[in-house]
Short mmCIF file of C-alpha atoms in Angstrom, two decimals:
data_model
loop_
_atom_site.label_atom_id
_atom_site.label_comp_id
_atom_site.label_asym_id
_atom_site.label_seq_id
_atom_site.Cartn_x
_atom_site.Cartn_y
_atom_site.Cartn_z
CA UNK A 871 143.27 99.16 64.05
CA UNK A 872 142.10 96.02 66.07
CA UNK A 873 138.70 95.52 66.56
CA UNK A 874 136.84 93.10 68.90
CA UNK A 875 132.80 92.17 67.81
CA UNK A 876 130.30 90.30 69.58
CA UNK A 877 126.96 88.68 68.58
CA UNK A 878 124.90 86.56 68.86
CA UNK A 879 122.51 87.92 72.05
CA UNK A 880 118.95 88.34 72.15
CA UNK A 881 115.89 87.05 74.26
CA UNK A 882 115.45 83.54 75.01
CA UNK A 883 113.04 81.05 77.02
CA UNK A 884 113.86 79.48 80.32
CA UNK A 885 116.00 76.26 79.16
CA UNK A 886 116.70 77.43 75.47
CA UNK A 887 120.25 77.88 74.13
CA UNK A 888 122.24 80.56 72.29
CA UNK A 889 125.23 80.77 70.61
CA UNK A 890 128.00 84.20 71.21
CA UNK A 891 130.64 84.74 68.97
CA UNK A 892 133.13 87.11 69.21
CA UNK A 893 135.89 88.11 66.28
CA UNK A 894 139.12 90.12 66.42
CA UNK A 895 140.35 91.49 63.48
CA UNK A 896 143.30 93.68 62.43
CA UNK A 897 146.85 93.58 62.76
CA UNK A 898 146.92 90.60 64.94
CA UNK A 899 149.95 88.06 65.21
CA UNK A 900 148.04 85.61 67.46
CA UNK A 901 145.79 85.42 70.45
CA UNK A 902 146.39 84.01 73.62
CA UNK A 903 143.88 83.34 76.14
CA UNK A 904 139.87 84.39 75.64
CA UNK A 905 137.45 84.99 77.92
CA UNK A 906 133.64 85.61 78.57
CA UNK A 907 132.39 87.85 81.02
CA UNK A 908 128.89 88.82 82.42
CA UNK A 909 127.07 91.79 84.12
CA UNK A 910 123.66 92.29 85.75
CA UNK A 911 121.79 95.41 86.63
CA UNK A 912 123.18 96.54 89.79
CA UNK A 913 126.39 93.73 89.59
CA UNK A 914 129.39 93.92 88.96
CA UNK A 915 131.08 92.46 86.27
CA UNK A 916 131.59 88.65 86.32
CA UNK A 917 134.05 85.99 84.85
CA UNK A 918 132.04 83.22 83.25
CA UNK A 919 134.44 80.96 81.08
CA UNK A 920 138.07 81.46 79.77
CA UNK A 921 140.08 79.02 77.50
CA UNK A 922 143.85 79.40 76.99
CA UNK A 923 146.03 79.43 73.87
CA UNK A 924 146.35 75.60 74.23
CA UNK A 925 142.35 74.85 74.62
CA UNK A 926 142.06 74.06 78.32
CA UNK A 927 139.45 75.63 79.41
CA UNK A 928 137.29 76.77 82.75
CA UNK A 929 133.96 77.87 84.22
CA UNK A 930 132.31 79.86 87.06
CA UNK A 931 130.60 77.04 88.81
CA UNK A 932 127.04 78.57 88.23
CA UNK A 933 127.45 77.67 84.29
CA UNK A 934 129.47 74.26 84.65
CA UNK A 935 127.83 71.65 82.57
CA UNK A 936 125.53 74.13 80.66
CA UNK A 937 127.98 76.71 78.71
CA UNK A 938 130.91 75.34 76.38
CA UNK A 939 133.75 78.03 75.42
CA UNK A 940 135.36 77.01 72.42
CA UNK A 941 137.41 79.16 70.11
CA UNK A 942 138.64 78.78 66.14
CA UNK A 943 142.15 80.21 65.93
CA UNK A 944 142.05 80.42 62.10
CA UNK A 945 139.22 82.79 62.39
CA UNK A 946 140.49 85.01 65.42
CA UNK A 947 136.68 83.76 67.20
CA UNK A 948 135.82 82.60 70.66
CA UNK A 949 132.42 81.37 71.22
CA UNK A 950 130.15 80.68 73.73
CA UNK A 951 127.23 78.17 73.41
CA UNK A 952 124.89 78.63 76.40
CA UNK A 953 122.31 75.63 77.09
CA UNK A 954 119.66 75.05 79.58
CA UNK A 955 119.54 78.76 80.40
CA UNK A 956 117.95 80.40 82.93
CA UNK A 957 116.51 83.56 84.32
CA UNK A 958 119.58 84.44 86.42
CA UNK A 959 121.84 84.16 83.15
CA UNK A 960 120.34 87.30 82.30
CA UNK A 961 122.72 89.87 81.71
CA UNK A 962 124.81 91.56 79.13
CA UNK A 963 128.01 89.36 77.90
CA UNK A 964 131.65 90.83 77.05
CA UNK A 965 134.46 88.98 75.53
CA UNK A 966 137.47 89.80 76.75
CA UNK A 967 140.92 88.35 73.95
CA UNK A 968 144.38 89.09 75.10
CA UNK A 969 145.51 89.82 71.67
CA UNK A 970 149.57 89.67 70.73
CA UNK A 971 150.18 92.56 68.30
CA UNK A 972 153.36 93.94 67.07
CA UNK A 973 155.64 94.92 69.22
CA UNK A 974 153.39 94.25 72.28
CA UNK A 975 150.47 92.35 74.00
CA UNK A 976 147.09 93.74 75.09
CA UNK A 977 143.48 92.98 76.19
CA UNK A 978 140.56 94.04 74.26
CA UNK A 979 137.11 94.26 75.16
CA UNK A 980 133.92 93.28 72.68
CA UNK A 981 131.15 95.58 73.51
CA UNK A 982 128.91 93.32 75.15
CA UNK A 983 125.94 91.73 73.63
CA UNK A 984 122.44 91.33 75.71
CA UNK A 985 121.27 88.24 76.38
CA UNK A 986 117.61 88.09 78.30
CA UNK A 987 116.14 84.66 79.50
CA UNK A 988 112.46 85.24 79.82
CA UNK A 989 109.10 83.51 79.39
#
């Protein structure tokens, strides 16, 4: 059984920061690439930031210079450290890990985790 957990989330000034994590765990063999994702009452869901197997990584152009994806292979994480944040970031945020399990390969979804920029 493979699970996928977010946290992290929760309500936050105009310019403050916050950190996301999000852990797989199970019968996992490795993970390939990771991804954060974002959606707004009444959007749709956005792509935010992704980072491959290797470490390269990439941004929506909204975030660049004020989110950093990193991830920690040993521990199955990806996180997301959000800076300088603003009302607009408001939304709830999913991880998205394309997992490699035995005998196949599949993406799995954390269950999103609110984060609310607010004075």
């Amino acid at each position: 059984q493979v699970q996928v957990v977010e946290s992290g989330g929760g309500l936050v000034q105009p310019g403050g920061s916050l950190r996301l994590s999000c852990a797989a765990s199970g019968s996992i063999l490795s993970i390939n690439g990771m991804g954060w994702y974002r959606q707004a009452p009444g959007n749709q869901r956005e792509w935010v930031a992704g980072i491959t197997s290797g470490g390269r990584t990439n941004y929506v152009d909204s975030v660049k210079g004020r989110f950093t994806i990193s991830r920690d292979n040993a521990k199955n994480t990806v996180y997301l450290q959000m800076d300088s944040l603003k009302p607009e970031d408001t939304a709830v945020y999913y991880c998205l890990m394309n997992l490699r399990l035995l005998g196949r390969t599949s993406d799995y979804w954390g269950q999103g985790t609110q984060v609310t920029v607010s004075s």
